[in-house]
C-alpha cells in the first residue's frame, strides 16, 4: 500500500496540543494563559522517567469552550484540558489530591481501578456527598499498587463531557518487561449534544442513533428477529451519528502522533475513557504484546488486535522494525467510526488508514439459540455480515430454522438431542493458541475446566430457565454459556490474525488466595431496549439499591447476561478475579465485559469495609439504573464461614 | 374548564368506572426540575435490606427513576381528496418514567374552504404491564364544528398500546361515551426502512361500535376501515417531510349516514406534510 506523507507544521501541531502532556507529577501547572499559547512540554501523552513525585496535586474542574477536532465545544475540563492532566504517582506514596469545583453543579472524581479507603472512592451518594460548586475536596489515600489507571467524574453524565484523565502509578519494583518509550493512549467518544439530550433521545426512540439498521432488502431473512421484536443491528446504542472518536483528545483528522526511533520498544497504555464505545484496536503491520490488563501484569500475549471494553485498560509493547509511520487504529465495535493516531519516526507523517469493516450482526448465539453448535476452535463466534452467507460457517441466524425463539415460548419443539449431535466440543482446541508466545506456561496449574463446580465450562450451553425479571427485561436467552474464550461479535481470530480473548489473560504471578469461594451470588444483566431500560435482576438502582457482600468471604459472582448487548461490569474497591480457566493465574480486573447470552463468573476477596459502587460502565445504562451499592456487612449469624 | 365540561367529564368517568379496572396509584414523588445534573430520587419503596448503613455523613442517592418525555407530530399535513381538502394532524406524546406515563393523543381535521372540522383528544394514564405493552386508561374528548352545528362529547378510554411480534405497533382501545355508547378502535403500524433515511409506514385502522350514535354518524357494527401509507425522508430523527396515501371506506350504518349526508362512503386522499419529533 502506498503511503502518503503529509507535513503538518509545528505551529499547527502545537495548536492542536491541548496541553494533554502536562504531567501533574512533573511541573507546576501552567497558567491558563500559557496553555492558550499551546506550550506543551513533552509530547502529548508521553511519559518520561521522573525522579520526584509531587506531595500534593491540585485539580480544578471547569466548564469551558475548548477546541475538539476543528470545532469549539462546550466541555467539562480538568485543569483546562480534555483529557485532564496525566496524574503520575509512585507506588508506596500517600496521594494527596485537592479537587476544586469551578462548575455551577456538583462534581466528583473517582480513581478508577484503585484500591483505597471507601471514603476516598469518589462516588456521590456512596463514598461521600460529592464536591459542591466552589468547594474543594481533598482526597488522601495510600497508593499500594502500580500500573495504568484513570480517573473520571462519577456525577451525572460529566464523563461524557470530557471530565476524565489518565492516572499512572510507577512501580516500586523493576517491571517485568522493558521499553524505551512510554505513551498514554486515551480513547474517548465525543458528542456536541448535551448528554442529557442523548439519553432523552434514547428514551424516546431507542434506535435514535442507529443508522445501520437492516432495510427491507433483508425482510424475510430478518423475520425471526422481527418476530422476537429484537434488532440484530443493535451493536452500539450511541454511534458515529453523533460521536467523534478521540485519541488523547484529538480527532482522527488531527492525528495524534507518538514518536519512536527504529529499534525502540514502545509501551502504549490504552485506556478506554468512552461513555459508550467499545473499540477494536490494531496497528496494521505490527504485532502488539499485551503485558498488562487493567493495570495488572499478565503473561505476555502477542496479538494482532484486541477489543477494549468501556473503562478497561490494556498496556501493549510494540517494536516497529522499520523507520516508517504506522496507524494506531481504534475502530468502534459497531463500525460507525474510529479513533486514529500514528506511531511515527517523525512528526507529520501518516500511514494508510484501514477501511472500516462491515458492521456485524447479532446472531442467534447472542440469543442463546445456537444449540451449542460451534466448531470454532479459535473461539471465534460465527461472523456475519451483510453479504451472501457462507453456509459452511456455523451460522444459525437466518430464517427457516424453526426456532421457537420467543423468550419463554414453548420449547417443546426444540429437539434437544440436536445438542448432542452437534459437533463435539473439543476443549483441547480452546485457549491453546498462544502457547508459543506465552512464557513457559505451567500446565500443572492450568485446568481447562473451572476449578470447582458452579460455572459452566467454556462454551458449554446450559438452559437459562424462565424469566422472573419483570417488565424491565424483554426476554431471556434460551441457553447461556461461558464465552470468555470468544473474541466477540465482528471479530475473527484466525491463525493469521490473532485477536485477544479473555482466556489469554493469565496473571504473571499466581494469586495468593487458594480458597474456594464460600458463597455464590448470581446476578442477571437485564434490559428492555425498546424502552431503553437497564437494570440488574430486572430492578433498577432506585428499586433495589443494595447488594450485600460479607466481610472476609471469598465470593463467587456469577453474571448472566439476559440482554443482547455487551455490558462492561465494574466493581469498585475490590478486584474481580476472572474465572477463565487459568487456575491460580486468574487475571485480576476492575471491569469485565460480559457478552450477550453469556454466563460467567469472577471471584472476589471481600477484604475491605464500607460501601462501594457496582455498575455497568456504559454511562447511559448506569444512569438508567444499571447500578448497585455493594454494602460490606458482617456475615449473618448461622451462615457457614 | 367550564362547568358543563366538568359535568360531562364526571359523567363519562362514572360510565367508565364500571368497566375500568382500578388504576394503580401514580408515583408519589413530584418530579423535581431537571438540572444539569440528573436528579436522583428515591422511588416509592426501594428494597433496602436491614443492616445497610450509609457511610457516616453520606446521603444515599439512587437513580434510575428520572422523568422523560416525547412529543411526536406523527402527521402535520395537507390532504387533497374527493371532497373538501383539509389540514390534518396526529399528535402523540408522553411524559413520565419507565413504568408510568401520562399520554396525550390528538388527531383532527380542518376543511381548507369552510373551516369546518373535527378533533379528538385523549389524555391517558399509562402503565407498563409487560415488556412490550402498556395498559392505558383515561378520557377522550370529541368536538365537531361547522356552520350547521357544534357538538362534543366525552368518552372514557381503556386500551392497550404496544408492540406485537413482527414489530407491529399496536393501539387497541375501547371507548364508552357519556351516553353509555360502546365503541372500539384498532390501529396497526409498521416501520419499513427502504434506506436508513427513507421510511415507509403502512397503517391500518378499524373502528367498531356497539350502538348507533346518529348525532355523530356512527352506525352499529363495523364503522370504517382506513388503509394508509406514509413515506418519509428523515433529514434527521427530529424532522422528516413525507408524502402519504390514504384509502378509507365506511360500512353498514355508518355508510348509510354518510350517504344521507350526501358524502361518499369511500375516500382516497393524497397528503404531504412533515413529521416532527421533540
GROMACS .gro file of C-alpha atoms in nm, chain A residues 101-439:
model
  339
  101UNK     CA    1  -1.511   2.253   4.169
  102UNK     CA    2  -1.543   2.560   3.946
  103UNK     CA    3  -1.872   2.437   3.796
  104UNK     CA    4  -2.222   2.553   3.884
  105UNK     CA    5  -2.315   2.195   3.967
  106UNK     CA    6  -2.178   1.919   4.186
  107UNK     CA    7  -1.880   1.717   4.066
  108UNK     CA    8  -1.661   1.431   4.184
  109UNK     CA    9  -1.358   1.229   4.083
  110UNK     CA   10  -1.344   0.852   4.102
  111UNK     CA   11  -1.000   0.689   4.083
  112UNK     CA   12  -1.089   0.404   3.854
  113UNK     CA   13  -0.922   0.076   3.948
  114UNK     CA   14  -0.759   0.196   4.269
  115UNK     CA   15  -0.789   0.003   4.592
  116UNK     CA   16  -0.834   0.268   4.861
  117UNK     CA   17  -1.046   0.361   5.164
  118UNK     CA   18  -1.419   0.370   5.097
  119UNK     CA   19  -1.449   0.740   5.174
  120UNK     CA   20  -1.193   0.826   4.904
  121UNK     CA   21  -1.356   0.639   4.616
  122UNK     CA   22  -1.532   0.950   4.493
  123UNK     CA   23  -1.885   0.825   4.421
  124UNK     CA   24  -2.153   1.075   4.531
  125UNK     CA   25  -2.419   0.910   4.743
  126UNK     CA   26  -2.193   0.618   4.830
  127UNK     CA   27  -1.842   0.737   4.925
  128UNK     CA   28  -1.922   1.098   5.004
  129UNK     CA   29  -2.169   1.373   4.918
  130UNK     CA   30  -1.992   1.495   4.608
  131UNK     CA   31  -1.798   1.818   4.566
  132UNK     CA   32  -2.037   2.111   4.576
  133UNK     CA   33  -1.986   2.412   4.349
  134UNK     CA   34  -1.699   2.643   4.453
  135UNK     CA   35  -1.571   2.400   4.712
  136UNK     CA   36  -1.259   2.184   4.729
  137UNK     CA   37  -1.240   1.822   4.838
  138UNK     CA   38  -0.905   1.682   4.949
  139UNK     CA   39  -0.852   1.321   4.859
  140UNK     CA   40  -0.586   1.140   5.056
  141UNK     CA   41  -0.507   0.771   5.022
  142UNK     CA   42  -0.214   0.532   5.025
  143UNK     CA   43  -0.100   0.405   4.686
  144UNK     CA   44  -0.041   0.033   4.713
  145UNK     CA   45  -0.044  -0.074   4.350
  146UNK     CA   46   0.109   0.019   4.018
  147UNK     CA   47   0.006   0.029   3.656
  148UNK     CA   48  -0.220   0.213   3.417
  149UNK     CA   49  -0.543   0.352   3.558
  150UNK     CA   50  -0.764   0.652   3.502
  151UNK     CA   51  -0.990   0.895   3.679
  152UNK     CA   52  -1.328   1.034   3.588
  153UNK     CA   53  -1.630   1.213   3.725
  154UNK     CA   54  -1.895   0.998   3.887
  155UNK     CA   55  -2.152   1.279   3.886
  156UNK     CA   56  -2.437   1.279   3.642
  157UNK     CA   57  -2.315   1.248   3.284
  158UNK     CA   58  -1.999   1.461   3.318
  159UNK     CA   59  -1.778   1.178   3.198
  160UNK     CA   60  -1.933   1.222   2.854
  161UNK     CA   61  -1.840   1.590   2.863
  162UNK     CA   62  -1.467   1.532   2.896
  163UNK     CA   63  -1.420   1.501   3.271
  164UNK     CA   64  -1.157   1.226   3.275
  165UNK     CA   65  -0.783   1.171   3.258
  166UNK     CA   66  -0.508   0.912   3.292
  167UNK     CA   67  -0.366   0.802   3.626
  168UNK     CA   68  -0.028   0.633   3.603
  169UNK     CA   69   0.134   0.469   3.903
  170UNK     CA   70   0.503   0.387   3.867
  171UNK     CA   71   0.615   0.057   4.012
  172UNK     CA   72   0.843   0.024   4.314
  173UNK     CA   73   0.999  -0.292   4.174
  174UNK     CA   74   1.156  -0.311   3.830
  175UNK     CA   75   0.885  -0.402   3.580
  176UNK     CA   76   0.891  -0.748   3.419
  177UNK     CA   77   0.913  -0.602   3.069
  178UNK     CA   78   1.129  -0.335   2.912
  179UNK     CA   79   1.057  -0.045   2.682
  180UNK     CA   80   1.227   0.270   2.559
  181UNK     CA   81   0.924   0.493   2.521
  182UNK     CA   82   0.604   0.519   2.712
  183UNK     CA   83   0.277   0.670   2.590
  184UNK     CA   84  -0.073   0.705   2.724
  185UNK     CA   85  -0.332   0.637   2.451
  186UNK     CA   86  -0.665   0.751   2.587
  187UNK     CA   87  -0.966   0.670   2.372
  188UNK     CA   88  -1.295   0.850   2.413
  189UNK     CA   89  -1.620   0.937   2.242
  190UNK     CA   90  -1.721   1.299   2.200
  191UNK     CA   91  -2.058   1.450   2.120
  192UNK     CA   92  -2.157   1.811   2.075
  193UNK     CA   93  -2.500   1.727   2.213
  194UNK     CA   94  -2.584   1.768   2.578
  195UNK     CA   95  -2.552   1.416   2.718
  196UNK     CA   96  -2.889   1.453   2.888
  197UNK     CA   97  -3.034   1.511   2.542
  198UNK     CA   98  -2.861   1.193   2.423
  199UNK     CA   99  -3.023   0.989   2.699
  200UNK     CA  100  -3.355   1.162   2.642
  201UNK     CA  101  -3.335   1.075   2.272
  202UNK     CA  102  -3.265   0.710   2.354
  203UNK     CA  103  -3.567   0.703   2.584
  204UNK     CA  104  -3.784   0.848   2.305
  205UNK     CA  105  -3.654   0.621   2.029
  206UNK     CA  106  -3.406   0.354   2.129
  207UNK     CA  107  -3.271   0.335   1.772
  208UNK     CA  108  -3.223   0.712   1.757
  209UNK     CA  109  -2.850   0.692   1.672
  210UNK     CA  110  -2.853   0.368   1.476
  211UNK     CA  111  -2.814   0.442   1.105
  212UNK     CA  112  -2.700   0.088   1.029
  213UNK     CA  113  -3.034  -0.084   1.072
  214UNK     CA  114  -3.145  -0.355   0.837
  215UNK     CA  115  -3.365  -0.242   0.550
  216UNK     CA  116  -3.648  -0.428   0.379
  217UNK     CA  117  -3.389  -0.583   0.149
  218UNK     CA  118  -3.343  -0.831   0.434
  219UNK     CA  119  -3.710  -0.850   0.526
  220UNK     CA  120  -3.754  -1.225   0.504
  221UNK     CA  121  -3.408  -1.300   0.641
  222UNK     CA  122  -3.486  -1.093   0.946
  223UNK     CA  123  -3.830  -1.237   1.005
  224UNK     CA  124  -3.719  -1.423   1.315
  225UNK     CA  125  -3.570  -1.110   1.467
  226UNK     CA  126  -3.885  -0.916   1.385
  227UNK     CA  127  -4.098  -1.184   1.543
  228UNK     CA  128  -3.892  -1.154   1.862
  229UNK     CA  129  -3.919  -0.775   1.842
  230UNK     CA  130  -3.540  -0.762   1.852
  231UNK     CA  131  -3.292  -0.571   1.643
  232UNK     CA  132  -2.989  -0.764   1.516
  233UNK     CA  133  -2.810  -0.437   1.437
  234UNK     CA  134  -2.809  -0.309   1.793
  235UNK     CA  135  -2.435  -0.322   1.848
  236UNK     CA  136  -2.394   0.026   1.999
  237UNK     CA  137  -2.668   0.246   2.143
  238UNK     CA  138  -2.484   0.566   2.059
  239UNK     CA  139  -2.284   0.576   1.737
  240UNK     CA  140  -2.077   0.779   1.494
  241UNK     CA  141  -2.403   0.952   1.403
  242UNK     CA  142  -2.332   1.186   1.694
  243UNK     CA  143  -1.987   1.080   1.817
  244UNK     CA  144  -1.642   1.188   1.712
  245UNK     CA  145  -1.389   0.938   1.840
  246UNK     CA  146  -1.083   1.084   2.004
  247UNK     CA  147  -0.734   0.961   2.079
  248UNK     CA  148  -0.574   1.165   2.358
  249UNK     CA  149  -0.841   1.427   2.295
  250UNK     CA  150  -0.763   1.455   1.925
  251UNK     CA  151  -0.996   1.379   1.637
  252UNK     CA  152  -0.887   1.139   1.362
  253UNK     CA  153  -0.802   1.424   1.124
  254UNK     CA  154  -0.576   1.582   1.386
  255UNK     CA  155  -0.375   1.262   1.400
  256UNK     CA  156  -0.224   1.226   1.746
  257UNK     CA  157   0.134   1.115   1.690
  258UNK     CA  158   0.373   0.913   1.905
  259UNK     CA  159   0.740   0.926   1.806
  260UNK     CA  160   0.981   0.634   1.807
  261UNK     CA  161   1.327   0.556   1.672
  262UNK     CA  162   1.395   0.243   1.477
  263UNK     CA  163   1.468  -0.049   1.708
  264UNK     CA  164   1.297   0.103   2.011
  265UNK     CA  165   1.033  -0.075   2.213
  266UNK     CA  166   0.728   0.141   2.266
  267UNK     CA  167   0.483   0.095   2.550
  268UNK     CA  168   0.131   0.209   2.466
  269UNK     CA  169  -0.110   0.237   2.756
  270UNK     CA  170  -0.457   0.210   2.605
  271UNK     CA  171  -0.735   0.346   2.825
  272UNK     CA  172  -1.095   0.341   2.709
  273UNK     CA  173  -1.246   0.653   2.865
  274UNK     CA  174  -1.556   0.638   2.645
  275UNK     CA  175  -1.905   0.680   2.775
  276UNK     CA  176  -2.046   0.411   2.546
  277UNK     CA  177  -1.796   0.294   2.288
  278UNK     CA  178  -1.609  -0.035   2.256
  279UNK     CA  179  -1.302  -0.015   2.034
  280UNK     CA  180  -1.118  -0.279   1.833
  281UNK     CA  181  -0.754  -0.172   1.830
  282UNK     CA  182  -0.499  -0.257   1.561
  283UNK     CA  183  -0.165  -0.124   1.445
  284UNK     CA  184  -0.151  -0.265   1.092
  285UNK     CA  185   0.194  -0.408   1.028
  286UNK     CA  186   0.278  -0.454   1.396
  287UNK     CA  187   0.223  -0.728   1.648
  288UNK     CA  188   0.123  -0.599   1.988
  289UNK     CA  189   0.236  -0.776   2.303
  290UNK     CA  190  -0.018  -0.734   2.581
  291UNK     CA  191   0.169  -0.704   2.913
  292UNK     CA  192  -0.094  -0.551   3.141
  293UNK     CA  193  -0.469  -0.562   3.163
  294UNK     CA  194  -0.650  -0.322   3.396
  295UNK     CA  195  -0.312  -0.224   3.544
  296UNK     CA  196  -0.220  -0.582   3.636
  297UNK     CA  197   0.076  -0.766   3.488
  298UNK     CA  198  -0.021  -1.058   3.269
  299UNK     CA  199   0.183  -1.324   3.097
  300UNK     CA  200   0.273  -1.158   2.768
  301UNK     CA  201   0.040  -1.237   2.478
  302UNK     CA  202   0.120  -1.141   2.122
  303UNK     CA  203  -0.187  -1.026   1.929
  304UNK     CA  204  -0.282  -0.852   1.607
  305UNK     CA  205  -0.591  -0.693   1.753
  306UNK     CA  206  -0.774  -0.652   2.081
  307UNK     CA  207  -1.118  -0.531   2.183
  308UNK     CA  208  -1.118  -0.282   2.467
  309UNK     CA  209  -1.446  -0.252   2.651
  310UNK     CA  210  -1.550   0.077   2.808
  311UNK     CA  211  -1.331   0.157   3.112
  312UNK     CA  212  -1.080  -0.121   3.056
  313UNK     CA  213  -0.707  -0.058   3.014
  314UNK     CA  214  -0.453  -0.262   2.818
  315UNK     CA  215  -0.080  -0.197   2.806
  316UNK     CA  216   0.094  -0.326   2.497
  317UNK     CA  217   0.453  -0.321   2.380
  318UNK     CA  218   0.532  -0.280   2.012
  319UNK     CA  219   0.865  -0.299   1.834
  320UNK     CA  220   0.844  -0.128   1.498
  321UNK     CA  221   1.117  -0.277   1.284
  322UNK     CA  222   1.107  -0.017   1.012
  323UNK     CA  223   1.153   0.356   1.034
  324UNK     CA  224   0.815   0.441   0.891
  325UNK     CA  225   0.476   0.557   1.019
  326UNK     CA  226   0.218   0.306   1.147
  327UNK     CA  227  -0.150   0.384   1.204
  328UNK     CA  228  -0.287   0.327   1.551
  329UNK     CA  229  -0.639   0.235   1.451
  330UNK     CA  230  -0.923   0.202   1.701
  331UNK     CA  231  -1.236   0.101   1.517
  332UNK     CA  232  -1.568   0.113   1.701
  333UNK     CA  233  -1.739  -0.220   1.761
  334UNK     CA  234  -2.036  -0.111   1.550
  335UNK     CA  235  -1.801   0.009   1.271
  336UNK     CA  236  -1.962   0.353   1.268
  337UNK     CA  237  -1.633   0.533   1.313
  338UNK     CA  238  -1.281   0.522   1.450
  339UNK     CA  239  -1.023   0.697   1.659
  340UNK     CA  240  -0.682   0.716   1.500
  341UNK     CA  241  -0.327   0.819   1.564
  342UNK     CA  242   0.015   0.749   1.419
  343UNK     CA  243   0.328   0.586   1.554
  344UNK     CA  244   0.594   0.763   1.356
  345UNK     CA  245   0.969   0.825   1.334
  346UNK     CA  246   0.898   1.196   1.286
  347UNK     CA  247   0.614   1.443   1.315
  348UNK     CA  248   0.386   1.498   1.020
  349UNK     CA  249   0.396   1.153   0.864
  350UNK     CA  250   0.087   0.940   0.821
  351UNK     CA  251   0.025   0.579   0.728
  352UNK     CA  252  -0.270   0.429   0.546
  353UNK     CA  253  -0.590   0.408   0.745
  354UNK     CA  254  -0.758   0.068   0.709
  355UNK     CA  255  -1.112   0.074   0.567
  356UNK     CA  256  -1.391   0.033   0.819
  357UNK     CA  257  -1.515  -0.324   0.825
  358UNK     CA  258  -1.882  -0.413   0.779
  359UNK     CA  259  -2.099  -0.368   1.081
  360UNK     CA  260  -2.151  -0.714   1.233
  361UNK     CA  261  -2.493  -0.854   1.310
  362UNK     CA  262  -2.619  -1.022   1.619
  363UNK     CA  263  -2.661  -1.392   1.565
  364UNK     CA  264  -2.870  -1.650   1.737
  365UNK     CA  265  -2.567  -1.713   1.954
  366UNK     CA  266  -2.635  -1.377   2.112
  367UNK     CA  267  -2.985  -1.501   2.191
  368UNK     CA  268  -2.855  -1.827   2.330
  369UNK     CA  269  -3.009  -2.004   2.035
  370UNK     CA  270  -2.712  -2.161   1.869
  371UNK     CA  271  -2.770  -2.502   2.021
  372UNK     CA  272  -2.415  -2.538   2.139
  373UNK     CA  273  -2.304  -2.575   1.783
  374UNK     CA  274  -1.967  -2.421   1.749
  375UNK     CA  275  -1.686  -2.587   1.575
  376UNK     CA  276  -1.475  -2.280   1.606
  377UNK     CA  277  -1.169  -2.374   1.794
  378UNK     CA  278  -1.010  -2.039   1.776
  379UNK     CA  279  -1.301  -1.946   1.988
  380UNK     CA  280  -1.449  -1.709   1.738
  381UNK     CA  281  -1.820  -1.684   1.711
  382UNK     CA  282  -1.991  -1.701   1.379
  383UNK     CA  283  -1.906  -1.399   1.176
  384UNK     CA  284  -2.189  -1.244   0.991
  385UNK     CA  285  -2.203  -0.959   0.756
  386UNK     CA  286  -2.441  -0.813   0.505
  387UNK     CA  287  -2.322  -1.029   0.227
  388UNK     CA  288  -2.404  -1.370   0.087
  389UNK     CA  289  -2.387  -1.616   0.367
  390UNK     CA  290  -2.122  -1.879   0.367
  391UNK     CA  291  -2.315  -2.188   0.456
  392UNK     CA  292  -2.005  -2.364   0.565
  393UNK     CA  293  -1.974  -2.144   0.867
  394UNK     CA  294  -2.175  -2.242   1.169
  395UNK     CA  295  -2.437  -1.975   1.139
  396UNK     CA  296  -2.781  -2.010   1.278
  397UNK     CA  297  -2.913  -1.667   1.220
  398UNK     CA  298  -3.114  -1.690   0.907
  399UNK     CA  299  -3.472  -1.789   0.887
  400UNK     CA  300  -3.606  -2.134   0.845
  401UNK     CA  301  -3.454  -2.294   1.148
  402UNK     CA  302  -3.787  -2.336   1.310
  403UNK     CA  303  -3.658  -2.167   1.618
  404UNK     CA  304  -3.901  -2.126   1.898
  405UNK     CA  305  -3.728  -1.805   1.964
  406UNK     CA  306  -3.988  -1.625   2.163
  407UNK     CA  307  -3.846  -1.596   2.507
  408UNK     CA  308  -4.039  -1.820   2.741
  409UNK     CA  309  -4.213  -1.977   2.449
  410UNK     CA  310  -4.294  -2.338   2.445
  411UNK     CA  311  -3.970  -2.506   2.361
  412UNK     CA  312  -4.129  -2.843   2.320
  413UNK     CA  313  -4.044  -2.844   1.954
  414UNK     CA  314  -3.681  -2.793   2.030
  415UNK     CA  315  -3.509  -3.112   1.975
  416UNK     CA  316  -3.253  -3.108   2.250
  417UNK     CA  317  -3.087  -3.410   2.104
  418UNK     CA  318  -2.956  -3.169   1.845
  419UNK     CA  319  -2.727  -3.052   2.113
  420UNK     CA  320  -2.569  -3.387   2.139
  421UNK     CA  321  -2.536  -3.434   1.771
  422UNK     CA  322  -2.372  -3.101   1.721
  423UNK     CA  323  -2.000  -3.100   1.659
  424UNK     CA  324  -1.835  -3.238   1.964
  425UNK     CA  325  -1.683  -2.966   2.169
  426UNK     CA  326  -1.318  -3.011   2.155
  427UNK     CA  327  -1.180  -2.839   2.458
  428UNK     CA  328  -0.830  -2.920   2.356
  429UNK     CA  329  -0.874  -2.662   2.091
  430UNK     CA  330  -0.981  -2.392   2.328
  431UNK     CA  331  -0.748  -2.144   2.469
  432UNK     CA  332  -0.438  -2.313   2.340
  433UNK     CA  333  -0.349  -2.061   2.078
  434UNK     CA  334  -0.061  -1.859   2.203
  435UNK     CA  335   0.115  -2.150   2.356
  436UNK     CA  336   0.422  -2.039   2.173
  437UNK     CA  337   0.407  -1.681   2.274
  438UNK     CA  338   0.324  -1.724   2.637
  439UNK     CA  339   0.629  -1.766   2.854
   0.00000   0.00000   0.00000
